[in-house]
Coordinates of C-alpha atoms in Angstrom, one line a residue:
X152 CA 74.9 -157.3 71.7
X153 CA 71.8 -158.0 73.4
X154 CA 68.6 -156.1 72.4
X155 CA 68.7 -154.0 76.0
X156 CA 72.3 -152.8 74.5
X157 CA 70.7 -152.1 70.8
X158 CA 67.7 -150.3 72.7
X159 CA 69.9 -148.2 74.8
X160 CA 71.9 -147.2 72.0
X161 CA 68.9 -145.8 70.3
X162 CA 67.6 -143.9 73.0
X163 CA 71.2 -141.9 73.2
X164 CA 70.6 -140.9 69.9
X165 CA 67.4 -140.0 69.9
X166 CA 68.4 -137.9 73.0
X167 CA 71.2 -136.3 71.0
X168 CA 69.0 -135.6 67.9
X169 CA 66.5 -134.1 70.4
X170 CA 69.5 -131.7 72.2
X171 CA 70.7 -130.7 68.5
X172 CA 66.9 -129.9 67.1
X173 CA 66.3 -127.6 70.7
X174 CA 69.8 -125.5 69.9
X175 CA 68.5 -124.9 66.5
X176 CA 65.5 -124.3 66.8
X177 CA 66.9 -121.6 70.0
X178 CA 69.2 -120.3 67.3
X179 CA 66.6 -120.3 64.7
X180 CA 64.5 -118.3 67.3
X181 CA 67.3 -115.8 68.3
X182 CA 67.5 -115.0 65.0
X183 CA 64.4 -114.1 64.0
X184 CA 64.1 -111.9 67.4
X185 CA 67.2 -110.4 66.1
X186 CA 65.7 -109.9 62.5
X187 CA 62.7 -108.6 64.2
X188 CA 64.6 -105.5 65.9
X189 CA 66.8 -105.2 63.0
X190 CA 63.4 -104.4 60.8
X191 CA 61.4 -102.5 63.9
X192 CA 64.8 -100.1 63.8
X193 CA 64.6 -99.5 60.0
X194 CA 61.4 -98.6 60.2
X195 CA 61.7 -96.7 63.8
X196 CA 64.0 -94.4 61.6
X197 CA 62.0 -94.2 58.4
X198 CA 58.6 -93.3 60.1
X199 CA 60.0 -90.8 62.7
X200 CA 61.7 -88.7 59.8
X201 CA 58.4 -88.6 58.2
X202 CA 56.8 -87.8 61.0
X203 CA 59.1 -84.8 61.5
X204 CA 58.7 -84.4 58.0
X205 CA 54.8 -83.9 58.2
X206 CA 54.8 -81.8 61.5
X207 CA 57.2 -79.4 59.8
X208 CA 55.2 -78.3 57.3
X209 CA 52.3 -78.0 59.4
X210 CA 54.0 -76.0 61.3
X211 CA 55.5 -73.9 58.1
X212 CA 51.0 -73.3 57.9
X213 CA 49.9 -72.6 61.2
X214 CA 52.8 -70.0 62.5
X215 CA 53.3 -70.0 65.9
X216 CA 53.6 -73.3 66.4
X217 CA 57.1 -74.7 67.8
X218 CA 58.9 -77.9 66.9
X219 CA 60.6 -80.5 68.7
X220 CA 61.8 -83.7 67.9
X221 CA 61.4 -86.0 70.6
X222 CA 64.1 -89.1 71.7
X223 CA 63.5 -90.5 74.8
X224 CA 62.4 -93.5 76.5
X225 CA 59.2 -93.5 75.1
X226 CA 59.7 -93.1 71.8
X227 CA 60.7 -91.6 68.7
X228 CA 59.1 -89.1 66.7
X229 CA 58.5 -85.2 66.8
X230 CA 56.0 -82.5 68.9
X231 CA 54.7 -79.1 68.0
X232 CA 53.0 -77.0 70.7
X233 CA 51.5 -73.4 70.7
X234 CA 50.5 -71.5 73.2
X235 CA 47.7 -68.6 72.3
X236 CA 46.1 -65.8 75.1
X237 CA 42.3 -65.1 74.3
X238 CA 41.7 -61.7 75.2
X239 CA 37.8 -61.3 76.2
X240 CA 36.2 -58.7 78.1
X241 CA 39.3 -58.1 80.1
X242 CA 39.6 -61.8 80.9
X243 CA 42.4 -63.5 80.1
X244 CA 42.9 -67.1 78.8
X245 CA 45.7 -69.3 77.9
X246 CA 44.9 -71.4 74.9
X247 CA 47.3 -74.4 74.8
X248 CA 48.0 -76.5 71.3
X249 CA 49.7 -79.5 70.6
X250 CA 50.6 -82.9 68.5
X251 CA 52.9 -85.1 69.1
X252 CA 53.5 -88.2 67.1
X253 CA 56.2 -91.2 68.4
X254 CA 57.1 -94.3 67.1
X255 CA 57.2 -96.8 70.5
X256 CA 60.7 -98.7 71.6
X257 CA 60.7 -102.4 70.4
X258 CA 58.8 -104.8 72.9
X259 CA 58.6 -108.6 73.5
X260 CA 55.2 -108.6 71.8
X261 CA 56.8 -107.8 68.4
X262 CA 54.7 -104.8 67.1
X263 CA 55.2 -101.5 65.7
X264 CA 53.1 -99.1 67.4
X265 CA 52.6 -95.5 66.4
X266 CA 51.0 -93.2 68.9
X267 CA 49.1 -89.6 68.3
X268 CA 48.0 -87.3 70.5
X269 CA 46.6 -84.1 69.9
X270 CA 45.3 -81.0 72.0
X271 CA 43.7 -77.7 70.2
X272 CA 42.5 -74.8 72.6
X273 CA 43.0 -77.3 75.4
X274 CA 40.5 -79.7 74.5
X275 CA 41.8 -83.2 73.5
X276 CA 41.1 -83.6 69.9
X277 CA 42.7 -87.0 68.9
X278 CA 44.4 -89.9 70.8
X279 CA 45.8 -92.6 68.3
X280 CA 47.5 -96.1 68.8
X281 CA 48.4 -97.4 65.2
X282 CA 49.8 -101.3 65.7
X283 CA 51.1 -103.2 63.1
X284 CA 52.8 -106.6 63.9
X285 CA 56.4 -106.5 62.5
X286 CA 56.4 -109.6 60.3
X287 CA 53.4 -107.8 58.8
X288 CA 54.5 -104.1 58.9
X289 CA 53.9 -102.1 55.5
X290 CA 56.2 -98.8 55.3
X291 CA 54.0 -97.5 53.1
X292 CA 50.6 -98.0 54.8
X293 CA 52.1 -96.6 58.1
X294 CA 53.3 -93.4 56.2
X295 CA 49.6 -93.3 55.4
X296 CA 48.5 -93.5 58.4
X297 CA 50.7 -90.7 59.9
X298 CA 49.5 -88.4 57.2
X299 CA 46.1 -89.5 57.8
X300 CA 46.5 -88.0 61.4
X301 CA 48.6 -84.9 60.6
X302 CA 45.5 -84.3 57.8
X303 CA 43.0 -84.4 60.6
X304 CA 44.4 -82.6 63.2
X305 CA 45.0 -79.9 60.4
X306 CA 41.4 -79.9 59.7
X307 CA 40.3 -79.8 63.1
X308 CA 42.7 -76.8 63.8
X309 CA 41.6 -75.0 61.3
X310 CA 38.3 -75.5 61.9
X311 CA 38.5 -74.3 65.6
X312 CA 40.5 -71.0 65.0

């Protein structure tokens, strides 16, 4: 066997090992992607349940709010709304209040996003987007973020009522 034949065999072997390594890396990436999707689904279910529980409690403390569960292409969570009529010297004015909290769908950025929008008596009172990388997301911390937003809204609403 000549020197060229030996080098040719080594080159072919290197190419085969390279192809096998690329296939393994692609498989690991796909498995990692699936793990992140599962993690997002797990957190989404837990956090959307927590959002619903918090907003239901808020409705119990402020009669007149209507609760609704949100499940659509923008996310999963809940919303509370309230319409009031303010009569001052014969003038009628509608006052709208709401709080909506959603867990956004899975994205290629591999983040978990919780959005919060609040309006009190026709004025936007809060607009928050909280992000966590899925591999760093902690359920307890995210629940504390949700609690803080609900408490902030409750304080602002009770101060304005």
